[in-house]
Short mmCIF file of C-alpha atoms and ligand atoms in Angstrom, two decimals:
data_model
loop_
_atom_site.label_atom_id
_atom_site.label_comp_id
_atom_site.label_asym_id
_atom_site.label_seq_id
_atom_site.Cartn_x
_atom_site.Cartn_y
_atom_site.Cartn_z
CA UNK A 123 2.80 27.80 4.54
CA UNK A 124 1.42 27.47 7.92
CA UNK A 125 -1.21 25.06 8.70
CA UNK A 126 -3.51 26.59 10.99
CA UNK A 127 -5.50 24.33 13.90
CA UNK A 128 -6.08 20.59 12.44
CA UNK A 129 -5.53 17.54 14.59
CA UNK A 130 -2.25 16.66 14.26
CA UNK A 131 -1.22 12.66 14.10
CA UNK A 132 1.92 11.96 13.64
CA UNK A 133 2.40 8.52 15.39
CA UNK A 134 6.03 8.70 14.58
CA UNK A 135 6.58 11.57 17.07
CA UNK A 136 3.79 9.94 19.33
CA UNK A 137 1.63 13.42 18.63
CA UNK A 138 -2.14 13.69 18.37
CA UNK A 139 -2.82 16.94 19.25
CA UNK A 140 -4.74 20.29 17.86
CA UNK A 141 -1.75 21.89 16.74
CA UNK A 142 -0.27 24.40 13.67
CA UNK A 143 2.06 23.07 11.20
CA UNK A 144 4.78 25.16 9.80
CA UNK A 145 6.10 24.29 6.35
CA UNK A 146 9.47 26.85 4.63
CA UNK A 147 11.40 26.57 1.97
CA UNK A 148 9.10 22.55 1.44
CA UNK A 149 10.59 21.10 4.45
CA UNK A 150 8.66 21.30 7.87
CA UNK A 151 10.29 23.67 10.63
CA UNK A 152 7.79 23.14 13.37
CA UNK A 153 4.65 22.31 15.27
CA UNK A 154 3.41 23.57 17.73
CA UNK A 155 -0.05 25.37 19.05
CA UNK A 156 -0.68 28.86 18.42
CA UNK A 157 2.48 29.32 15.70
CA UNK A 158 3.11 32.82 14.43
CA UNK A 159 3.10 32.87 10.56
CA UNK A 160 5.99 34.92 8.90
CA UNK A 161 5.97 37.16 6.70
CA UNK A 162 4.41 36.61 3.74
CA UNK A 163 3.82 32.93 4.65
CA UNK A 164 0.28 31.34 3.49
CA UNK A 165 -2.06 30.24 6.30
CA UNK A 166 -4.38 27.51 5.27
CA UNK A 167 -7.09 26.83 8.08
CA UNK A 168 -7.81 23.10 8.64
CA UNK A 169 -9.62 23.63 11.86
CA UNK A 170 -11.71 20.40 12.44
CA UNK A 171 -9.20 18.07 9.81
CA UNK A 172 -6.60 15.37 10.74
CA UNK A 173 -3.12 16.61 9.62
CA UNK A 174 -0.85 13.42 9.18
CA UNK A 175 2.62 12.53 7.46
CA UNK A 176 2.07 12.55 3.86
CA UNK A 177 0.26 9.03 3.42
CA UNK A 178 2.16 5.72 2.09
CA UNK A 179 -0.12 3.52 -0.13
CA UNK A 180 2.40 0.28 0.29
CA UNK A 181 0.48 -1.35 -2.94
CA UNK A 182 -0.93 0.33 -6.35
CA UNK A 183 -0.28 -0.37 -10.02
CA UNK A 184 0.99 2.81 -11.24
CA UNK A 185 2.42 2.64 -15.04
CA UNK A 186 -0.20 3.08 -17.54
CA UNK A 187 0.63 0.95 -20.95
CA UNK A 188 2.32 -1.34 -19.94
CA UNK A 189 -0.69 -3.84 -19.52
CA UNK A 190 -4.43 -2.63 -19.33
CA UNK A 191 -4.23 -2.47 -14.93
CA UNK A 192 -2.90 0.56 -14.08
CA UNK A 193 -4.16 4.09 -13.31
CA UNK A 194 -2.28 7.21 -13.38
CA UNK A 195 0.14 7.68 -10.34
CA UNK A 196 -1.60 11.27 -9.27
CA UNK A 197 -5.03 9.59 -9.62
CA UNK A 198 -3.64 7.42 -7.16
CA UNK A 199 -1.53 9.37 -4.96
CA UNK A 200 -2.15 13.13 -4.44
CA UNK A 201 -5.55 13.26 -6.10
CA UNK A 202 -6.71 11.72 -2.87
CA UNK A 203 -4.60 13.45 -0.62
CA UNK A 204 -1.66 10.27 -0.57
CA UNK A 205 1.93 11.56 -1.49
CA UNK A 206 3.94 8.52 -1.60
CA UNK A 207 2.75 5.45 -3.75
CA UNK A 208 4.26 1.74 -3.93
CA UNK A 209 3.90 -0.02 -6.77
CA UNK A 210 3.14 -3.15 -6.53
CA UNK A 211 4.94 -5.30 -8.96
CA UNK A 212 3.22 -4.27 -11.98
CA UNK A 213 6.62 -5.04 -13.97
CA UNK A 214 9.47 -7.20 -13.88
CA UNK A 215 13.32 -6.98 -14.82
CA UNK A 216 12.75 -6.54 -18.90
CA UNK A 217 10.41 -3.38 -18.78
CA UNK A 218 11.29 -1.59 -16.19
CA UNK A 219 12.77 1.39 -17.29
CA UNK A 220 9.21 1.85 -19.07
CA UNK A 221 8.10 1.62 -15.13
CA UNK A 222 10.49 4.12 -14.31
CA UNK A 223 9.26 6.48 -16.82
CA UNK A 224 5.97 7.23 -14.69
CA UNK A 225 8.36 6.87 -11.55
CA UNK A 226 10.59 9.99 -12.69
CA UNK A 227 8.43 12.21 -14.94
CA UNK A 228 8.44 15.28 -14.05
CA UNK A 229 4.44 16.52 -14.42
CA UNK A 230 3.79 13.22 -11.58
CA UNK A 231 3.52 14.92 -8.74
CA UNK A 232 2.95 11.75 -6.07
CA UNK A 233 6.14 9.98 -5.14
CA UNK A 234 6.33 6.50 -6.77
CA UNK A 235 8.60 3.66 -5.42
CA UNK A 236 8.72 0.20 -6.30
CA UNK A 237 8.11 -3.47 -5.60
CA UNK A 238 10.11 -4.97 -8.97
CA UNK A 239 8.88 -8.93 -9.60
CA UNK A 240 11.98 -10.92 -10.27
CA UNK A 241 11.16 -12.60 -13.68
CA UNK A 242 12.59 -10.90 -16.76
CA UNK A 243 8.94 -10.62 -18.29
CA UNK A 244 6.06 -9.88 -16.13
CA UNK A 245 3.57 -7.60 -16.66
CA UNK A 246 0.16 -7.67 -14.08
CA UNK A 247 -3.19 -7.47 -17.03
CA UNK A 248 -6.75 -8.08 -16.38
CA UNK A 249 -6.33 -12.11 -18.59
CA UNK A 250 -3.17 -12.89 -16.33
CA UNK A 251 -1.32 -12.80 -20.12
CA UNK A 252 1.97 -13.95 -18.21
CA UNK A 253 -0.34 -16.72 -15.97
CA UNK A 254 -2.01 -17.84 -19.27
CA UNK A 255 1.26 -18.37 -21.08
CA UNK A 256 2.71 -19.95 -18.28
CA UNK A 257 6.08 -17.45 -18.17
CA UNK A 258 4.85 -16.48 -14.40
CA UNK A 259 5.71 -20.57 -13.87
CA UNK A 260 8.78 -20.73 -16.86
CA UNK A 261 12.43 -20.59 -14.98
CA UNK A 262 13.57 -19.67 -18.31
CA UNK A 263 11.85 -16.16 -16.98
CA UNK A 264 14.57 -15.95 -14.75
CA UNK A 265 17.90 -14.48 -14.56
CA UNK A 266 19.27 -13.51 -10.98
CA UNK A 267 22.02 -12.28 -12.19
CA UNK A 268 19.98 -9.25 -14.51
CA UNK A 269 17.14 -8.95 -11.38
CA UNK A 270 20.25 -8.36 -8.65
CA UNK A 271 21.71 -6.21 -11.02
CA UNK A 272 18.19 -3.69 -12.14
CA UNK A 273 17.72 -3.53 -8.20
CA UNK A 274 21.00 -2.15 -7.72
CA UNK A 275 20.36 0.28 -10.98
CA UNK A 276 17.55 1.67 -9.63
CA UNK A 277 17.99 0.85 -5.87
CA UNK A 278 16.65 4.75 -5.63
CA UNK A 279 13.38 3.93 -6.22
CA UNK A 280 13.03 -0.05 -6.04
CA UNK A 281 12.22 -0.74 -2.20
CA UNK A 282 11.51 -4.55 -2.90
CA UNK A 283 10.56 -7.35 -5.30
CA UNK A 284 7.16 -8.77 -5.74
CA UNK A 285 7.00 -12.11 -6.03
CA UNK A 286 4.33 -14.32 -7.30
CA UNK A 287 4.90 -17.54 -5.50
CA UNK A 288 4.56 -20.21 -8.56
CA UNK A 289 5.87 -23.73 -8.46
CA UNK A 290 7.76 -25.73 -11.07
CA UNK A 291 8.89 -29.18 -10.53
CA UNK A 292 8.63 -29.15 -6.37
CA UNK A 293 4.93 -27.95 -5.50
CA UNK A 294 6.43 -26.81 -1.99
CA UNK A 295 9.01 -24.53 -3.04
CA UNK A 296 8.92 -21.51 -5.30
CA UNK A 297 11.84 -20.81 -7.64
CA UNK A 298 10.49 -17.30 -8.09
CA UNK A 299 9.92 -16.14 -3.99
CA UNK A 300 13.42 -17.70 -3.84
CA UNK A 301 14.42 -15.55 -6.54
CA UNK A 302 12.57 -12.54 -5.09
CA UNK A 303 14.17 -13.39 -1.64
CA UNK A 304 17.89 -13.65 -2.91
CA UNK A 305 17.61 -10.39 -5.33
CA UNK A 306 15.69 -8.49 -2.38
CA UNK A 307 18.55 -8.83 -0.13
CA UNK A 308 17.93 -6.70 3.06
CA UNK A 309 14.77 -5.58 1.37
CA UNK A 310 11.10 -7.14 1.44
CA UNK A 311 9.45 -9.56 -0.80
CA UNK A 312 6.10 -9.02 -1.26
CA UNK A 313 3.67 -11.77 -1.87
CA UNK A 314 0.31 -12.60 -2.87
CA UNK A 315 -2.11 -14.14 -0.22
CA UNK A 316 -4.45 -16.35 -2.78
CA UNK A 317 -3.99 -18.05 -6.13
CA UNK A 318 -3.51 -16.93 -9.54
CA UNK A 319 -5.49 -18.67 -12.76
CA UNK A 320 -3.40 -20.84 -14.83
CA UNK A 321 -0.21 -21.09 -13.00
CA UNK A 322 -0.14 -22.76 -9.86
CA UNK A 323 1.44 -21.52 -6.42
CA UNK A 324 2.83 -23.10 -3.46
CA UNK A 325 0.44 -23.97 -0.52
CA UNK A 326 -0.61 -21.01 1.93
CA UNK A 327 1.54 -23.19 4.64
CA UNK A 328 4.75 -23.51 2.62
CA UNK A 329 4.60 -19.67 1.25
CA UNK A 330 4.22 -18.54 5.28
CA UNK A 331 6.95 -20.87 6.24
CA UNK A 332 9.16 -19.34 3.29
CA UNK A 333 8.58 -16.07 4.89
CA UNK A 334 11.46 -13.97 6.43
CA UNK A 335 11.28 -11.58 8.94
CA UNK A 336 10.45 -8.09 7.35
CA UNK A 337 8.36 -9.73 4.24
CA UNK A 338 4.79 -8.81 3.34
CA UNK A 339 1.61 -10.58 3.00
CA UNK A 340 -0.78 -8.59 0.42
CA UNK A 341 -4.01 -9.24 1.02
CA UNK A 342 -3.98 -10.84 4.63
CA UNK A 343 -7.39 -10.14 5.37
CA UNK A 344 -9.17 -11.95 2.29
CA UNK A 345 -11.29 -14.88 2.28
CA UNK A 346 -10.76 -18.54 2.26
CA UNK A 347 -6.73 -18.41 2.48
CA UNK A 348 -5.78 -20.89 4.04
CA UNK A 349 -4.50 -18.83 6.99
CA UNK A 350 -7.77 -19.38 9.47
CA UNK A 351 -8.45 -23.36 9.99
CA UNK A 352 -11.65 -25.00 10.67
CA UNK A 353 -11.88 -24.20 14.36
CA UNK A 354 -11.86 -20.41 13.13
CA UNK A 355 -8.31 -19.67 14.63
CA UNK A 356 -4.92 -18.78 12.95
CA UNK A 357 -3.23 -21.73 11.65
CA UNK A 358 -0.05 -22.37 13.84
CA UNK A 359 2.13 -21.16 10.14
CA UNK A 360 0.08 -17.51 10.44
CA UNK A 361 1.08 -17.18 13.72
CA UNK A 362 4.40 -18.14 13.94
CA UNK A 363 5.08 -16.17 10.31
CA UNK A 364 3.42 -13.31 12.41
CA UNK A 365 5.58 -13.53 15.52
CA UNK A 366 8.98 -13.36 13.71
CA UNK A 367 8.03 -10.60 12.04
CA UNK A 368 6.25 -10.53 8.70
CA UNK A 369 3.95 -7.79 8.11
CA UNK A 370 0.43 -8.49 7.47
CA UNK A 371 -1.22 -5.55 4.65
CA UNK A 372 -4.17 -5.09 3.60
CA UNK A 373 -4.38 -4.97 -0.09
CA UNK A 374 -7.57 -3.97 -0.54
CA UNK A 375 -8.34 -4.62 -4.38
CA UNK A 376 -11.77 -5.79 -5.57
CA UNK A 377 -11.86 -9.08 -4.24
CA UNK A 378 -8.95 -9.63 -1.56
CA UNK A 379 -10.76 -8.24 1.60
CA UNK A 380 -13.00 -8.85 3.65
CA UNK A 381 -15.02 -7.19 6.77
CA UNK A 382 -15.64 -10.79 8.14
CA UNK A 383 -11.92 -11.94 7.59
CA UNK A 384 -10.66 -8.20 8.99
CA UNK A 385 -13.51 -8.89 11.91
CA UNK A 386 -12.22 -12.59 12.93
CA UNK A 387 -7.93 -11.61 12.90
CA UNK A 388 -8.96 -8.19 14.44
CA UNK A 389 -10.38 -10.45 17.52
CA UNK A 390 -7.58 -12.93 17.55
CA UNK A 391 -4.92 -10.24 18.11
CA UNK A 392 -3.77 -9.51 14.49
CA UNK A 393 -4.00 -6.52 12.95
CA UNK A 394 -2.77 -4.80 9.85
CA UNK A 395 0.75 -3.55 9.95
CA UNK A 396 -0.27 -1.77 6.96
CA UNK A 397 -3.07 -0.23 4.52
CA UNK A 398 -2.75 -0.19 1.16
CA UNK A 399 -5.49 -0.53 -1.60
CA UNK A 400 -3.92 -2.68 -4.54
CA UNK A 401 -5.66 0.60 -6.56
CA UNK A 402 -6.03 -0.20 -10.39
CA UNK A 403 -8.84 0.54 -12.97
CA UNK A 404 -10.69 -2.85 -12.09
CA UNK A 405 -11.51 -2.08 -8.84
CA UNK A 406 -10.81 2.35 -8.28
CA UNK A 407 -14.83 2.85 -9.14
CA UNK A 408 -16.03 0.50 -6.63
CA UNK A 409 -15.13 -0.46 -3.90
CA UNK A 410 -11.87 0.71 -3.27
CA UNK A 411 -11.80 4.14 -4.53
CA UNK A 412 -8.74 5.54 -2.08
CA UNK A 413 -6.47 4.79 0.71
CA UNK A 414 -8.33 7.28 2.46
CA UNK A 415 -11.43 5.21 1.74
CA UNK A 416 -10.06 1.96 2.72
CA UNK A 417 -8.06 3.54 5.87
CA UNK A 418 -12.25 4.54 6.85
CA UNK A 419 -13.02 0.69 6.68
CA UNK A 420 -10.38 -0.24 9.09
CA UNK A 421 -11.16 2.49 11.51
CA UNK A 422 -15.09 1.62 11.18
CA UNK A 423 -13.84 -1.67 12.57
CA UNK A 424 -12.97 0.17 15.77
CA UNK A 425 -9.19 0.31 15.69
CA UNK A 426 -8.33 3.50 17.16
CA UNK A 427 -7.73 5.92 14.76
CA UNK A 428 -3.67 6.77 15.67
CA UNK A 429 -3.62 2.85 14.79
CA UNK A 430 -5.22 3.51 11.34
CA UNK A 431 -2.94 6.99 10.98
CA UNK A 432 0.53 4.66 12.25
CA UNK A 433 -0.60 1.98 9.40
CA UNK A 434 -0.53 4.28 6.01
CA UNK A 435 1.95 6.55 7.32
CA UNK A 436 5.44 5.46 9.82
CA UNK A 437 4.25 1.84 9.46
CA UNK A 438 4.79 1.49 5.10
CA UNK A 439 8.21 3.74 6.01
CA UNK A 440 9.30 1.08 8.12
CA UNK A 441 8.36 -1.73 5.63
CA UNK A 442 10.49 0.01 3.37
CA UNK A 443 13.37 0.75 5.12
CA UNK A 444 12.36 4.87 4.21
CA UNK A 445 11.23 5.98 7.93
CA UNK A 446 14.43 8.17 7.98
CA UNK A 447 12.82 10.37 5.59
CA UNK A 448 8.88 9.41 5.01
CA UNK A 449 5.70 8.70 7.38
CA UNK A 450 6.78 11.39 9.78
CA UNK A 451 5.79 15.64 10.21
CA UNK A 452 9.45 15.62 11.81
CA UNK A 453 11.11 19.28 11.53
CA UNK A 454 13.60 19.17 9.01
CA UNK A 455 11.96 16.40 6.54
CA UNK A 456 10.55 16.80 3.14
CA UNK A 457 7.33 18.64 3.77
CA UNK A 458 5.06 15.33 2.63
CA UNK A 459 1.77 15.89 4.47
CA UNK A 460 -1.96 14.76 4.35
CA UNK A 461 -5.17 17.08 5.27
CA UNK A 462 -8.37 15.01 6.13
CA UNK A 463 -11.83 15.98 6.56
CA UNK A 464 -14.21 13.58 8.90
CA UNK A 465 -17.55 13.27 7.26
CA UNK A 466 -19.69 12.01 9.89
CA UNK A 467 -22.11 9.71 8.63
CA UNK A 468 -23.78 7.41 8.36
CA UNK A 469 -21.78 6.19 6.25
CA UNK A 470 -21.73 2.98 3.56
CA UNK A 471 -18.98 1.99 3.41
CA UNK A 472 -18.64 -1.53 1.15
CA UNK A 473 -15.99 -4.19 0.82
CA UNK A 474 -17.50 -5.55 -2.41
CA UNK A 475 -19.21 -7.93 -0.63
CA UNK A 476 -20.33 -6.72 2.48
CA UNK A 477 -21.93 -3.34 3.04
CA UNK A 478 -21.58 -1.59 6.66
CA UNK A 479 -22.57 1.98 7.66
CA UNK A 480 -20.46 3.23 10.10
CA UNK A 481 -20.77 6.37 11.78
CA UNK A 482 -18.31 8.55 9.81
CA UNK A 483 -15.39 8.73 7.10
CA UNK A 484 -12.07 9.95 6.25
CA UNK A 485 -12.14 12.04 3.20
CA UNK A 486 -9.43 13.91 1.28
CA UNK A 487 -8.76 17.34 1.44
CA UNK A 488 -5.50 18.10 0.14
CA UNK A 489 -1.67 17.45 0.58
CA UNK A 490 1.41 19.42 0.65
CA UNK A 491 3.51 17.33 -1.37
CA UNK A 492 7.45 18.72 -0.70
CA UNK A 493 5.98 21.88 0.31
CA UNK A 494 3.42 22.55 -2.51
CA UNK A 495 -0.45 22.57 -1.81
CA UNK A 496 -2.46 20.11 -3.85
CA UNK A 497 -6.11 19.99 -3.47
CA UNK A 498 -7.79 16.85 -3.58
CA UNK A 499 -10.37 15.52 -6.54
CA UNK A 500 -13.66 15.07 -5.11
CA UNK A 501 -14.22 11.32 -6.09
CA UNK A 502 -17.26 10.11 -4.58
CA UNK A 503 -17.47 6.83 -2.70
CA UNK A 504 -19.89 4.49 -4.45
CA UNK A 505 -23.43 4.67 -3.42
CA UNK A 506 -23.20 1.06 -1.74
CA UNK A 507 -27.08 0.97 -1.78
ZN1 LIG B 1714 -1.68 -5.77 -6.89
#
């Protein structure tokens, strides 16, 4: 398969360039301008696309029946042009080899990894079942020794633990982000920027200070967090979490960001290390709809668009210790690669608050996915009228 002509980002390699892609036997061989095609290979024009590493959604919910939150992985993933997809601690310890069901069938076609939460029974619904029964906030939930041990069992596939940062007896210190912290290892913890209902968490302060380098904060650029203080700039925890290295993502979802919030950091210096959606069927009609989507938000913000490319492609490898094989067009790698068309606009684009128009978007064409072409689903962007 030879792409033929697209812009090619690949901020990996430090590439943006009008170049061909060459894809044999699913791994890529080469780019270059003007490639010959070999015999018998395909040749797929994408003259006026973007051509980047197969795109890295760092946080979905991706195992249908086990709650009422998740959509399929594909609907997810390479429906919309997005090969690899994260999820993001839709289960804990106790059902997780129903999680890894989705992660290893065989008709999935999108590459799911894992953020595991470290309690023994936690499953993310619409009622926050495992909030309103207070197991999210029951030690009795945990059992480092079994979380430790189903991260090494399936340390193909889990990349981190998800931690939702509840308090017991202490109010600053969470048992579970300690847990999460401990059974992660090397890896990331991923956390929740905001509360939960029923269960309370630690204070936006103490969870940043409990940060390590190399953790995550989901849904950094929401509203009223705690991380902006009353003179509008960074609290001195945001910053300093920030400085020694914890990754700020987006985490789109229905209710966790925010043009205004993006607007303010954007100004103040910080911007996303990484886009992700938080994609499940609350919030997939409107206004999230795709990574793709959501990656158009951040670039209608006016970060350069190799910034946008970097933060749902190498960026999310790095996170999860993967850039030796994903977020990269590298010759030699798995052939994992995203085709995008720019629709210019105007175009409404909405955060479910806040509608802008901004003067174009990033829509899915198709991805080779180890090699094989998919074609994107044509799922419209709300009308944001
Ligand atoms: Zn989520």
């Amino acid at each position: 398969m030879l792409l033929r002509g697209g812009r090619v980002i690949d901020p990996a390699l430090d590439v943006d360039t009008v170049a061909d892609v060459l894809v044999e036997d699913g791994r890529t061989t080469a780019i270059g301008p003007d490639l010959a095609a070999p015999e018998g290979a395909k040749v797929r024009d994408v003259g006026g696309c973007v051509v980047t590493p197969g795109l890295i959604d760092l946080h979905v919910h991706v195992y249908p029946g086990l709650g009422d939150f998740c959509l399929h992985p594909d609907r997810v993933g390479v429906d919309t042009a997005v090969t690899t997809v994260i999820d993001g601690g839709t289960s804990g310890v106790a059902t997780f080899g129903l999680a890894r069901r989705w992660i290893d069938d065989p008709a999935v076609r999108t590459r799911v990894l894992a953020f595991m939460d470290p309690n023994q029974i936690y499953f993310a619904t619409k009622d926050f079942i495992c909030h309103k029964l207070e197991i999210a906030n029951d030690e009795r939930n945990l059992d480092i020794a079994s979380t430790c041990a189903a991260v090494e069992a399936n340390a193909d596939v889990v990349v981190g633990l998800k931690a939702r940062a509840c308090y017991t007896d202490d109010k600053q210190t969470s048992p579970f982000l300690a847990a999460a912290q401990l059974a992660a290892g090397d890896r990331p913890v991923m956390v929740h920027l905001g509360r939960f209902p029923f269960t309370p968490t630690i204070s936006t302060t103490d969870l940043l200070d409990a940060l390590r380098t190399g953790d995550v904060i989901t849904h950094a650029f929401r509203g009223a967090s705690g991380i902006v203080g009353s003179d509008g700039k960074v609290t001195p925890q945001f910053r300093a979490a920030v400085e020694r290295g914890v990754c700020l993502d987006v985490g789109h979802s229905g209710t966790d960001f925010r043009f205004a919030t993006a607007r303010a950091l954007f100004e103040q210096g910080f911007w996303p290390t990484t886009i992700s959606t938080d994609l499940n069927v609350f919030n997939v009609d409107a206004p999230v709809v795709s990574l793709p989507e959501t990656m158009s938000k951040i670039w209608a913000l006016g970060l350069p668009l190799p910034d946008v490319v970097a933060m749902a492609t190498v960026n999310p490898a790095r996170v999860v210790h993967r850039e030796h094989e994903l977020g990269s067009l590298a010759p030699g790698r798995v052939a994992d690669v995203s085709v995008l068309r720019i629709d210019e606009g105007p175009a409404r684009l909405s955060d479910g608050f806040e509608t802008i128009e901004a003067a174009r978007r990033l829509v899915p064409v198709g991805c080779l996915r180890a090699g094989e072409w998919i074609d994107a689903v044509n799922y419209a962007a709300p009308d944001a009228a």
